[in-house]
Amino acid sequence: MSDTSPAPAPRRTRVRAPELIGKGGWLNTGGKQYTLADLRGRIVIVDFWTFCCINCLHVLDELRELEEKHRDTVVVIGVHSPKFVHEAEHQAVVDAVERYNVEHPVLDDPELATWKQYAVRAWPTLVVIDPEGYVVAQHAGEGHAHAIERLVEELEAEHEAKGTLRRGDGPYVAPEPEPTALRFPGKALMLPSGNFLVSDTTRHQLVELAEDGESVVRRIGSGARGFADGDAEEASFNEPQGLAVLDDSSVVVADTVNHALRRLDLETGAVTTLAGTGRQWWQGSPTDGPAREIDLSSPWDVAVFGGKVWIAMAGVHQLWAYDPEAGTVGVAAGTTNEGLVDGPGGEAWFAQPSGLAASADRLWLADSETSALRWVDLDGHVHTAVGTGLFDFGHRDGAAEQALFQHPLGVTALPDGSVAVADTYNHALRRYDPATGEVTTLATDLREPSDAVLVGGDIVVVESARHRLTRLRLPEEAVRVESVAHRTQRAATEVAPGSLRLDVIFQAPAGQKLDTRYGPSTRLLVSSTPPELLLKGEGADTDLSRTLELDPALTEGVLHVSAMAASCDDDPANEYPACHVHQQDWGVPVRITEGGVIRLPLVLAGMDDAQTP
């Protein structure tokens, strides 16, 4: 007689999940407030995110298929945990949830209360809670959807057998759509005809507007999220952003979530693909070659400079270039490390470059996560005009070395050699003049401006969160504003002076193992701000654990940690196993104090048995 009893449940570390609390309350629930008790019986995936973060946006897209496939057992809860001051505004979170088509409940946690309860250290972080209310896994960064789905299937079987799984509809309630002509437009340009072309990002379309900037001439794209070439009605985009005139008859489009460059034929409205495969670039993928065969990663803006189409590759903190003549694409500047480092293109660090504008001898760029204005010269060297790093931002005019922006997304070259900056999270249009080294404010009371187009003596601003183009007269005098400076507010980890053990926790998903076929499958890069904080332990290596030596003469600083691990299916019979890359960057504020911790665990995937939420 065969044994039909269920297989024993796998042993796994379980920790009681803290309550979900947030001063801003719940979104996408039809006004209902939830507790963990209300979700008992469901598998809960808590997504700690903030809307400035490109990795967080990647995770939103990674989760869509899992949400759909397991909608009767899984509830995804977004916990919005702000980095920038603007992101702590409730209306900004409401806007972001619609802007990025978030189709699950979101808890607005402006004071990081739940973030602290779960001991989260990075955006994005995913926490899996089983149907009995216990944390069973934590994952930082992106690339974990396959591992979480495997865990979800295990939990479904385990709790179905125990009788603790509750199936049914989830708590998500879709908001009512708004009848505006544009919905969170991203970028705009002036066409040879005098009309405007706008990327209507949330509606996955391009919209041509008449010279008044309001009247709709035509729409390009089906309006459904997709990746298809064809005529204006058949073609589809996925949150398109940047636009640049390629020649008199065509425009190149940064099709952001499709990880592709598209070409729009202005006469016929036909859309074709110039570069990208539709797949996201990961560490180890080719970095140059035939344009249609190379993976890209969240191209956010494009500009023609030096005969090539330069690409703000926000997803990997680099600049790439597409050569229309050769039909090739490749890295032009940046290392994929996130930060602010100038120098030759191959050594420079960026942080989500999101806006480009070309003048005769400079390619200007808005480097959003460092709140910086930077530029590339004709020799490919990278320079910083305004900005100091990942954690300093604000609204301060004056000399460039002390001026501050807050997450700018757009930049526009002006005829006099200066540049206008769409200072997005300050709701302002700013100006930097290289001749004087001064930063001024041109206009305030805009709403998340993301781009601007020069039209004669006027400048037309894309007011993304007001869903419109706004025409302004370029002022003779700057607007006076009160200076405000901020630092990212996160609780510092108190560490003991001297040696600090850094452990990146990585447990390969069930049925997988570290991929060592071609050498080490892990990488750990460590640096600090200020650089003097680390006496020993900086640099790159393949071991995910390292002993750091901190300078006891310093009292505080930030450790920058970047980790990567590759895992593959553990089946010797499979000649071509499926492989996955897991990666994350952390910026960990530390305070050196007697009695502080001597071990710093950062969870890339799995559970740290020595640390509880």
Coordinates of C-alpha atoms in Angstrom, one line a residue:
M1 CA 0.0 0.0 0.0
S2 CA 1.5 3.4 -1.0
D3 CA 2.0 6.2 1.5
T4 CA 0.0 9.2 0.4
S5 CA 0.8 11.4 3.4
P6 CA 2.2 14.8 2.5
A7 CA 6.0 15.3 2.5
P8 CA 7.4 16.9 5.7
A9 CA 7.6 20.7 5.5
P10 CA 11.1 22.0 4.9
R11 CA 12.9 23.3 8.0
R12 CA 13.5 27.0 7.8
T13 CA 14.2 29.9 10.2
R14 CA 11.1 31.7 11.2
V15 CA 10.8 35.0 13.1
R16 CA 7.5 36.6 14.1
A17 CA 6.8 39.4 11.7
P18 CA 6.5 42.9 13.2
E19 CA 3.3 44.9 12.6
L20 CA 2.9 47.1 9.5
I21 CA 2.6 50.7 10.6
G22 CA 2.9 53.9 8.7
K23 CA 1.7 57.5 9.5
G24 CA 0.6 58.0 5.9
G25 CA -1.9 55.1 5.9
W26 CA -2.8 52.7 3.2
L27 CA -3.3 53.3 -0.5
N28 CA -4.9 51.0 -3.1
T29 CA -7.3 49.5 -0.6
G30 CA -10.4 51.5 -1.1
G31 CA -9.8 53.4 2.1
K32 CA -9.5 50.4 4.4
Q33 CA -6.7 50.1 6.9
Y34 CA -5.0 46.7 7.4
T35 CA -3.0 44.9 10.0
L36 CA -1.0 41.7 9.6
A37 CA -3.8 39.8 11.4
D38 CA -6.1 40.7 8.5
L39 CA -3.7 39.0 6.1
R40 CA -3.3 35.8 8.1
G41 CA -3.6 32.7 5.9
R42 CA -2.0 34.5 2.9
I43 CA 1.6 34.5 1.9
V44 CA 2.7 38.2 2.3
I45 CA 5.5 39.7 0.3
V46 CA 6.5 43.1 1.8
D47 CA 8.3 45.3 -0.7
F48 CA 10.3 48.1 1.0
W49 CA 10.7 50.7 -1.8
T50 CA 11.0 54.4 -2.5
F51 CA 10.0 55.9 -5.8
C52 CA 13.3 57.6 -6.7
C53 CA 15.1 54.3 -6.8
I54 CA 15.6 52.6 -10.2
N55 CA 16.2 49.2 -8.5
C56 CA 12.9 49.5 -6.7
L57 CA 11.2 50.2 -10.0
H58 CA 12.9 47.1 -11.5
V59 CA 11.5 45.0 -8.6
L60 CA 7.9 46.3 -9.2
D61 CA 8.2 45.0 -12.7
E62 CA 9.8 41.7 -11.5
L63 CA 6.8 41.1 -9.2
R64 CA 4.0 41.7 -11.7
E65 CA 4.1 38.1 -13.1
L66 CA 4.3 36.5 -9.7
E67 CA 1.4 38.6 -8.4
E68 CA -0.7 37.6 -11.4
K69 CA 0.2 33.9 -11.2
H70 CA -0.4 33.5 -7.4
R71 CA -3.1 36.2 -6.9
D72 CA -5.3 33.9 -4.8
T73 CA -2.6 33.0 -2.3
V74 CA -0.1 35.9 -2.3
V75 CA -0.6 39.5 -1.2
V76 CA 2.2 41.9 -2.1
I77 CA 2.3 44.9 0.3
G78 CA 4.5 47.9 -0.8
V79 CA 5.9 49.8 2.2
H80 CA 7.0 53.2 0.9
S81 CA 10.1 54.3 2.8
P82 CA 11.4 57.7 1.6
K83 CA 15.0 58.7 0.9
F84 CA 14.4 62.3 -0.2
V85 CA 12.3 64.9 1.7
H86 CA 9.9 65.1 -1.2
E87 CA 9.2 61.4 -1.0
A88 CA 7.8 61.8 2.5
E89 CA 5.0 63.9 1.1
H90 CA 1.8 61.8 1.0
Q91 CA 0.5 63.2 -2.3
A92 CA 3.9 62.4 -3.9
V93 CA 3.5 58.8 -2.8
V94 CA -0.1 58.8 -4.2
D95 CA 1.2 60.1 -7.5
A96 CA 4.1 57.5 -7.6
V97 CA 1.7 54.6 -7.0
E98 CA -0.3 55.7 -10.1
R99 CA 2.7 56.7 -12.1
Y100 CA 4.3 53.3 -11.9
N101 CA 1.1 51.2 -12.2
V102 CA 1.5 49.7 -8.7
E103 CA -1.4 47.2 -8.5
H104 CA -1.2 46.1 -4.9
P105 CA -1.7 47.8 -1.5
V106 CA 0.9 50.4 -0.4
L107 CA 1.6 51.5 3.1
D108 CA 2.9 55.1 3.3
D109 CA 5.6 55.1 6.0
P110 CA 7.1 58.6 5.9
E111 CA 8.9 58.2 9.3
L112 CA 10.4 54.8 8.4
A113 CA 8.7 53.1 11.3
T114 CA 8.1 49.7 9.7
W115 CA 11.6 50.0 8.0
K116 CA 13.1 50.2 11.4
Q117 CA 11.0 47.4 12.9
Y118 CA 12.2 45.1 10.1
A119 CA 15.8 46.2 10.4
V120 CA 15.9 47.1 6.7
R121 CA 19.1 48.6 5.4
A122 CA 18.6 49.0 1.6
W123 CA 16.1 50.0 -1.1
P124 CA 14.6 47.7 -2.3
T125 CA 14.2 44.9 0.2
L126 CA 11.7 42.1 0.0
V127 CA 10.5 40.2 3.1
V128 CA 8.4 37.0 2.8
I129 CA 5.9 36.3 5.6
D130 CA 4.2 32.9 5.8
P131 CA 0.5 32.4 6.3
E132 CA 1.0 32.1 10.1
G133 CA 2.7 35.5 10.4
Y134 CA 6.4 34.5 10.5
V135 CA 9.2 36.0 8.4
V136 CA 10.8 33.2 6.4
A137 CA 13.1 35.0 4.0
Q138 CA 14.6 38.4 3.2
H139 CA 16.1 39.6 -0.1
A140 CA 17.9 42.9 -0.8
G141 CA 18.2 44.3 -4.3
E142 CA 16.8 42.9 -7.6
G143 CA 16.8 39.6 -9.4
H144 CA 15.1 37.6 -6.7
A145 CA 11.6 36.9 -8.3
H146 CA 12.5 33.4 -9.3
A147 CA 13.7 32.5 -5.8
I148 CA 10.6 34.0 -4.2
E149 CA 8.3 32.2 -6.5
R150 CA 10.0 28.9 -5.6
L151 CA 9.5 29.7 -1.9
V152 CA 5.9 30.7 -2.5
E153 CA 5.2 27.3 -4.1
E154 CA 6.8 25.5 -1.1
L155 CA 4.7 27.6 1.3
E156 CA 1.5 27.0 -0.7
A157 CA 2.1 23.2 -0.5
E158 CA 3.1 23.3 3.2
H159 CA 0.3 25.4 4.5
E160 CA -2.3 23.8 2.2
A161 CA -1.4 20.5 4.0
K162 CA -1.5 22.1 7.4
G163 CA -4.8 23.8 6.7
T164 CA -3.4 27.3 7.4
L165 CA -3.6 28.6 3.8
R166 CA -6.5 30.9 2.9
R167 CA -7.2 31.4 -0.8
G168 CA -9.3 34.2 -2.3
D169 CA -9.3 37.8 -3.5
G170 CA -6.7 40.1 -2.1
P171 CA -7.1 43.6 -0.6
Y172 CA -6.1 45.5 -3.7
V173 CA -8.7 48.1 -4.9
A174 CA -7.9 49.9 -8.2
P175 CA -8.2 53.7 -8.1
E176 CA -10.5 55.5 -10.5
P177 CA -8.7 56.6 -13.7
E178 CA -8.3 60.4 -14.3
P179 CA -9.4 61.8 -17.7
T180 CA -6.4 64.1 -18.5
A181 CA -4.8 64.4 -22.0
L182 CA -1.4 63.4 -20.5
R183 CA -0.6 61.2 -17.5
F184 CA 2.7 61.7 -15.8
P185 CA 4.5 62.7 -19.0
G186 CA 8.3 62.2 -18.8
K187 CA 10.2 64.1 -21.6
A188 CA 9.4 66.4 -24.5
L189 CA 11.0 67.8 -27.6
M190 CA 10.2 70.3 -30.3
L191 CA 9.7 68.7 -33.7
P192 CA 10.9 70.2 -37.0
S193 CA 7.2 71.1 -37.6
G194 CA 7.0 73.3 -34.5
N195 CA 4.8 70.8 -32.7
F196 CA 5.8 69.0 -29.5
L197 CA 6.4 65.3 -29.0
V198 CA 5.8 64.1 -25.4
S199 CA 6.4 60.8 -23.8
D200 CA 3.1 60.0 -22.0
T201 CA 4.9 57.6 -19.8
T202 CA 2.2 56.1 -17.6
R203 CA -0.1 55.6 -20.6
H204 CA 2.7 53.9 -22.5
Q205 CA 2.3 56.2 -25.5
L206 CA 3.9 59.1 -27.4
V207 CA 1.7 62.1 -27.9
E208 CA 2.1 64.8 -30.5
L209 CA 0.8 68.2 -29.4
A210 CA 0.2 71.3 -31.5
E211 CA 2.3 74.4 -31.0
D212 CA 0.1 75.5 -28.1
G213 CA 1.4 72.6 -26.1
E214 CA -2.2 71.5 -25.3
S215 CA -4.1 70.3 -28.4
V216 CA -3.6 66.6 -29.2
V217 CA -2.6 66.0 -32.9
R218 CA -2.1 62.3 -32.6
R219 CA -1.1 59.4 -30.3
I220 CA 1.5 56.8 -31.1
G221 CA 1.2 53.5 -29.4
S222 CA -1.6 51.2 -28.4
G223 CA -1.7 52.5 -24.8
A224 CA -1.2 49.0 -23.5
R225 CA 2.1 48.0 -21.8
G226 CA 4.0 45.9 -24.4
F227 CA 6.9 45.6 -26.8
A228 CA 5.8 45.5 -30.4
D229 CA 6.8 47.3 -33.6
G230 CA 4.3 48.4 -36.1
D231 CA 2.2 51.4 -37.1
A232 CA 1.0 54.1 -34.7
E233 CA -2.0 52.0 -33.5
E234 CA -0.3 48.6 -33.3
A235 CA 3.1 49.6 -31.8
S236 CA 3.5 49.3 -28.0
F237 CA 5.8 50.9 -25.4
N238 CA 6.5 50.3 -21.8
E239 CA 6.8 53.6 -19.8
P240 CA 8.8 55.5 -22.5
Q241 CA 10.9 58.5 -21.4
G242 CA 13.6 60.2 -23.3
L243 CA 13.3 61.6 -26.9
A244 CA 15.8 63.0 -29.4
V245 CA 15.5 64.1 -33.0
L246 CA 17.6 61.6 -35.0
D247 CA 17.1 63.3 -38.4
D248 CA 14.5 65.3 -40.2
S249 CA 12.2 62.3 -40.4
S250 CA 12.7 60.4 -37.2
V251 CA 12.9 60.5 -33.4
V252 CA 14.8 58.0 -31.1
V253 CA 12.8 57.0 -28.0
A254 CA 14.2 55.6 -24.7
D255 CA 11.6 52.9 -24.1
T256 CA 12.6 52.6 -20.4
V257 CA 10.9 49.4 -19.1
N258 CA 11.4 47.6 -22.4
H259 CA 15.1 48.3 -22.0
A260 CA 15.2 49.4 -25.6
L261 CA 15.7 52.3 -28.0
R262 CA 12.9 52.7 -30.5
R263 CA 12.6 54.8 -33.7
L264 CA 9.5 56.8 -34.6
D265 CA 9.0 57.7 -38.2
L266 CA 7.5 61.1 -38.0
E267 CA 5.7 60.9 -41.3
T268 CA 4.0 57.5 -41.0
G269 CA 4.0 57.1 -37.2
A270 CA 5.6 53.6 -37.6
V271 CA 7.7 52.4 -34.7
T272 CA 10.7 50.1 -35.1
T273 CA 13.4 48.9 -32.6
L274 CA 16.9 50.3 -32.9
A275 CA 18.7 48.7 -29.9
G276 CA 18.0 46.3 -27.1
T277 CA 16.5 42.9 -26.8
G278 CA 13.7 43.6 -24.3
R279 CA 15.7 41.9 -21.6
Q280 CA 17.4 43.8 -18.7
W281 CA 21.2 43.9 -18.7
W282 CA 22.9 42.0 -15.8
Q283 CA 26.5 41.8 -14.7
G284 CA 28.4 39.6 -17.1
S285 CA 26.2 40.4 -20.1
P286 CA 28.0 41.9 -23.2
T287 CA 28.6 45.6 -23.0
D288 CA 28.9 46.3 -26.7
G289 CA 28.0 44.8 -30.1
P290 CA 25.2 44.8 -32.7
A291 CA 22.5 47.0 -31.2
R292 CA 19.6 44.6 -31.5
E293 CA 21.6 41.8 -29.7
I294 CA 22.7 43.7 -26.6
D295 CA 20.7 44.0 -23.4
L296 CA 20.1 47.5 -22.0
S297 CA 18.9 48.6 -18.6
S298 CA 16.3 51.3 -18.1
P299 CA 17.4 53.9 -20.6
W300 CA 15.9 57.1 -19.3
D301 CA 17.0 59.8 -21.7
V302 CA 18.8 60.2 -25.1
A303 CA 20.7 63.0 -26.8
V304 CA 22.8 63.3 -30.0
F305 CA 26.4 64.2 -29.2
G306 CA 29.4 63.7 -31.4
G307 CA 27.5 61.9 -34.1
K308 CA 26.2 59.3 -31.7
V309 CA 23.0 58.8 -29.6
W310 CA 24.1 59.0 -26.0
I311 CA 21.9 57.1 -23.5
A312 CA 21.4 57.8 -19.8
M313 CA 21.4 54.2 -18.7
A314 CA 19.8 54.8 -15.3
G315 CA 19.4 51.1 -14.5
V316 CA 23.2 50.5 -14.3
H317 CA 24.5 54.0 -13.5
Q318 CA 26.3 54.4 -16.8
L319 CA 26.2 56.3 -20.1
W320 CA 26.0 54.2 -23.3
A321 CA 26.2 55.3 -26.9
Y322 CA 24.3 54.0 -30.0
D323 CA 26.0 54.5 -33.4
P324 CA 23.3 54.9 -36.1
E325 CA 25.8 54.3 -38.9
A326 CA 27.3 51.1 -37.6
G327 CA 24.2 49.9 -35.9
T328 CA 26.1 49.2 -32.7
V329 CA 25.7 50.1 -29.0
G330 CA 28.1 50.0 -26.1
V331 CA 29.2 51.5 -22.8
A332 CA 30.6 55.1 -23.1
A333 CA 31.2 56.0 -19.5
G334 CA 30.7 54.6 -16.0
T335 CA 31.6 51.4 -14.1
T336 CA 28.1 50.3 -12.8
N337 CA 29.2 51.4 -9.3
E338 CA 26.8 53.9 -7.9
G339 CA 28.3 57.2 -6.7
L340 CA 29.9 60.4 -7.7
V341 CA 33.4 60.0 -9.1
D342 CA 34.9 62.1 -11.9
G343 CA 37.7 61.3 -14.4
P344 CA 38.1 59.3 -17.6
G345 CA 34.8 57.8 -18.8
G346 CA 35.9 54.3 -17.9
E347 CA 36.6 55.2 -14.3
A348 CA 33.7 57.5 -13.6
W349 CA 30.8 56.7 -11.3
F350 CA 27.2 57.8 -11.8
A351 CA 24.0 57.4 -9.9
Q352 CA 20.9 57.0 -12.0
P353 CA 21.7 59.5 -14.8
S354 CA 18.2 60.6 -16.0
G355 CA 18.5 63.7 -18.2
L356 CA 20.8 64.6 -21.1
A357 CA 21.4 67.7 -23.2
A358 CA 24.1 68.4 -25.7
S359 CA 25.8 71.6 -26.5
A360 CA 28.7 72.1 -29.0
D361 CA 31.4 70.8 -26.7
R362 CA 29.7 69.3 -23.7
L363 CA 27.1 66.6 -22.9
W364 CA 25.3 67.8 -19.8
L365 CA 23.6 65.2 -17.5
A366 CA 21.3 65.3 -14.6
D367 CA 22.6 62.6 -12.2
S368 CA 19.5 62.1 -10.1
E369 CA 20.5 60.1 -7.1
T370 CA 23.5 62.3 -6.3
S371 CA 21.4 65.4 -6.9
A372 CA 24.1 66.5 -9.3
L373 CA 24.7 68.3 -12.6
R374 CA 27.6 66.8 -14.5
W375 CA 29.1 66.9 -17.9
V376 CA 31.2 64.9 -20.4
D377 CA 33.8 66.7 -22.6
L378 CA 34.7 65.9 -26.1
D379 CA 37.5 63.6 -24.9
G380 CA 35.1 61.5 -22.8
H381 CA 36.2 62.8 -19.4
V382 CA 33.5 63.3 -16.8
H383 CA 33.2 66.4 -14.6
T384 CA 30.8 67.6 -11.9
A385 CA 29.4 71.1 -11.9
V386 CA 27.1 70.9 -8.9
G387 CA 26.7 68.1 -6.4
T388 CA 28.7 66.2 -3.7
G389 CA 27.3 62.7 -3.4
L390 CA 24.5 60.3 -2.6
F391 CA 23.3 61.7 0.7
D392 CA 23.4 65.5 0.4
F393 CA 20.6 67.5 -1.3
G394 CA 18.4 70.5 -0.9
H395 CA 17.5 73.8 -2.5
R396 CA 20.4 76.3 -2.3
D397 CA 21.5 78.9 -4.8
G398 CA 24.9 80.6 -5.1
A399 CA 28.4 79.3 -5.8
A400 CA 28.3 75.9 -7.5
E401 CA 30.5 74.2 -4.9
Q402 CA 27.9 74.7 -2.2
A403 CA 24.7 74.8 -4.3
L404 CA 22.2 72.0 -3.8
F405 CA 19.6 70.3 -6.0
Q406 CA 17.1 67.5 -5.0
H407 CA 16.9 64.6 -7.5
P408 CA 16.9 66.4 -10.8
L409 CA 15.6 64.5 -13.8
G410 CA 16.1 66.9 -16.7
V411 CA 18.6 69.3 -18.2
T412 CA 18.3 71.8 -21.1
A413 CA 21.2 73.6 -22.9
L414 CA 20.5 77.3 -23.2
P415 CA 21.9 79.5 -26.1
D416 CA 24.3 81.5 -23.8
G417 CA 26.2 78.4 -22.7
S418 CA 24.3 78.0 -19.4
V419 CA 21.9 75.1 -18.6
A420 CA 18.5 74.9 -17.1
V421 CA 17.9 72.0 -14.7
A422 CA 14.5 70.4 -14.0
D423 CA 15.0 70.2 -10.2
T424 CA 12.3 67.6 -9.9
Y425 CA 11.9 67.1 -6.1
N426 CA 12.3 70.8 -5.4
H427 CA 9.4 71.6 -7.9
A428 CA 11.7 74.2 -9.5
L429 CA 13.6 75.2 -12.6
R430 CA 17.2 76.1 -11.8
R431 CA 20.0 77.5 -13.9
Y432 CA 23.8 76.9 -13.8
D433 CA 26.1 79.3 -15.6
P434 CA 29.6 77.9 -16.2
A435 CA 31.0 81.4 -16.9
T436 CA 30.3 82.5 -13.3
G437 CA 30.0 79.2 -11.5
E438 CA 26.7 80.3 -10.1
V439 CA 23.4 78.5 -9.6
T440 CA 20.1 80.4 -9.5
T441 CA 16.4 79.6 -9.4
L442 CA 14.4 80.5 -12.5
A443 CA 10.9 79.3 -11.4
T444 CA 9.2 77.6 -8.4
D445 CA 5.8 76.2 -7.8
L446 CA 6.1 73.7 -10.6
R447 CA 5.1 70.0 -9.8
E448 CA 7.8 67.4 -10.3
P449 CA 9.3 69.0 -13.5
S450 CA 11.1 66.3 -15.4
D451 CA 12.3 68.1 -18.6
A452 CA 12.2 71.4 -20.4
V453 CA 12.3 72.6 -24.1
L454 CA 13.5 75.9 -25.3
V455 CA 11.1 77.7 -27.6
G456 CA 12.4 81.1 -28.7
G457 CA 12.5 83.3 -25.6
D458 CA 10.3 80.9 -23.6
I459 CA 11.0 77.6 -21.9
V460 CA 8.3 74.9 -21.9
V461 CA 8.5 72.7 -18.8
V462 CA 7.1 69.2 -18.5
E463 CA 5.2 69.4 -15.2
S464 CA 5.0 65.6 -14.8
A465 CA 2.8 65.5 -11.6
R466 CA 0.4 68.2 -13.1
H467 CA 0.1 66.2 -16.3
R468 CA 0.9 69.1 -18.6
L469 CA 3.4 71.3 -20.4
T470 CA 3.8 74.8 -18.9
R471 CA 5.2 77.7 -20.9
L472 CA 7.4 80.2 -19.0
R473 CA 9.1 83.3 -20.1
L474 CA 12.8 83.0 -19.3
P475 CA 13.2 85.6 -16.5
E476 CA 15.7 88.4 -16.6
E477 CA 16.3 88.0 -12.9
A478 CA 16.4 84.9 -10.7
V479 CA 13.8 84.1 -8.1
R480 CA 15.0 84.4 -4.6
V481 CA 14.4 81.3 -2.5
E482 CA 15.2 80.4 1.1
S483 CA 18.2 78.0 1.2
V484 CA 17.4 74.5 2.5
A485 CA 19.9 71.7 2.9
H486 CA 19.2 68.1 3.8
R487 CA 20.9 64.8 4.4
T488 CA 19.2 61.4 3.9
Q489 CA 17.8 60.6 7.3
R490 CA 18.4 57.0 8.3
A491 CA 19.4 55.8 11.7
A492 CA 23.2 55.1 11.9
T493 CA 24.4 51.7 12.9
E494 CA 26.6 52.1 16.0
V495 CA 29.8 50.2 15.4
A496 CA 32.8 49.6 17.7
P497 CA 36.1 51.3 16.8
G498 CA 38.7 49.0 15.2
S499 CA 37.8 45.8 13.4
L500 CA 34.3 45.3 11.9
R501 CA 33.2 42.0 10.4
L502 CA 31.1 42.5 7.3
D503 CA 29.0 39.5 6.3
V504 CA 26.8 39.6 3.2
I505 CA 24.3 36.8 3.7
F506 CA 23.5 34.8 0.5
Q507 CA 21.6 31.5 0.5
A508 CA 21.0 30.1 -3.0
P509 CA 17.3 29.5 -3.8
A510 CA 16.0 26.0 -3.3
G511 CA 17.1 23.8 -6.2
Q512 CA 20.0 26.1 -7.1
K513 CA 23.7 26.4 -6.2
L514 CA 26.4 29.0 -6.7
D515 CA 27.5 29.1 -10.3
T516 CA 31.3 28.3 -10.2
R517 CA 31.7 26.8 -13.7
Y518 CA 33.7 29.8 -15.0
G519 CA 35.3 30.9 -11.7
P520 CA 34.0 32.7 -8.6
S521 CA 30.3 33.5 -8.7
T522 CA 30.3 36.2 -6.0
R523 CA 31.7 39.7 -5.9
L524 CA 32.0 42.2 -3.0
L525 CA 33.0 45.9 -3.4
V526 CA 33.5 48.1 -0.4
S527 CA 34.3 51.8 -0.1
S528 CA 33.4 54.6 2.3
T529 CA 32.5 58.3 2.7
P530 CA 34.8 59.9 3.7
P531 CA 37.5 57.6 2.2
E532 CA 39.6 57.9 5.4
L533 CA 36.9 56.0 7.3
L534 CA 38.4 52.7 6.1
L535 CA 41.9 51.9 7.1
K536 CA 41.6 48.4 5.7
G537 CA 39.1 46.4 3.7
E538 CA 38.2 48.7 0.8
G539 CA 38.1 47.4 -2.8
A540 CA 36.8 44.4 -4.7
D541 CA 37.1 40.7 -3.9
T542 CA 35.1 37.5 -4.4
D543 CA 34.5 36.6 -0.7
L544 CA 31.2 37.8 0.7
S545 CA 32.7 38.2 4.1
R546 CA 35.5 40.7 5.0
T547 CA 37.1 42.3 8.0
L548 CA 37.1 46.1 7.8
E549 CA 39.3 48.3 9.9
L550 CA 37.7 51.7 10.8
D551 CA 39.6 54.8 11.8
P552 CA 38.9 55.4 15.5
A553 CA 39.7 59.1 15.0
L554 CA 36.5 59.5 13.0
T555 CA 33.1 59.5 14.6
E556 CA 30.8 58.8 11.7
G557 CA 30.6 58.0 8.0
V558 CA 28.9 55.8 5.4
L559 CA 30.0 52.4 4.2
H560 CA 29.2 51.7 0.6
V561 CA 28.8 48.0 -0.1
S562 CA 28.0 46.4 -3.4
A563 CA 27.4 42.6 -3.6
M564 CA 26.6 40.2 -6.5
A565 CA 26.0 36.5 -6.5
A566 CA 25.1 34.2 -9.4
S567 CA 23.2 30.9 -8.9
C568 CA 22.2 28.2 -11.3
D569 CA 19.8 25.2 -11.3
D570 CA 21.4 22.3 -9.4
D571 CA 20.8 19.5 -11.8
P572 CA 23.8 17.7 -13.2
A573 CA 21.7 16.3 -16.1
N574 CA 20.8 19.7 -17.3
E575 CA 23.5 20.9 -19.8
Y576 CA 22.1 24.4 -19.9
P577 CA 20.9 25.3 -16.4
A578 CA 18.9 28.4 -15.8
C579 CA 21.0 31.0 -14.0
H580 CA 20.1 34.1 -12.1
V581 CA 22.1 37.1 -10.9
H582 CA 21.3 38.7 -7.5
Q583 CA 22.8 42.1 -6.7
Q584 CA 22.4 45.0 -4.4
D585 CA 24.1 48.2 -3.3
W586 CA 24.0 49.4 0.3
G587 CA 24.9 52.8 1.8
V588 CA 25.1 52.1 5.5
P589 CA 25.5 55.1 7.8
V590 CA 27.7 54.2 10.8
R591 CA 28.6 55.9 14.0
I592 CA 31.8 54.8 15.8
T593 CA 31.2 54.4 19.5
E594 CA 32.5 52.2 22.3
G595 CA 30.1 49.4 22.9
G596 CA 29.0 49.3 19.3
V597 CA 28.6 46.1 17.2
I598 CA 31.6 44.3 15.9
R599 CA 29.6 42.5 13.1
L600 CA 27.6 44.1 10.3
P601 CA 25.3 41.5 8.5
L602 CA 23.7 42.6 5.2
V603 CA 21.2 40.1 3.8
L604 CA 21.3 39.7 0.0
A605 CA 19.1 36.6 0.1
G606 CA 17.9 34.3 2.8
M607 CA 17.9 34.8 6.6
D608 CA 20.7 35.7 8.9
D609 CA 20.3 33.3 11.8
A610 CA 22.2 35.6 14.1
Q611 CA 19.9 38.6 13.4
T612 CA 16.2 39.0 13.9
P613 CA 14.0 41.7 12.5

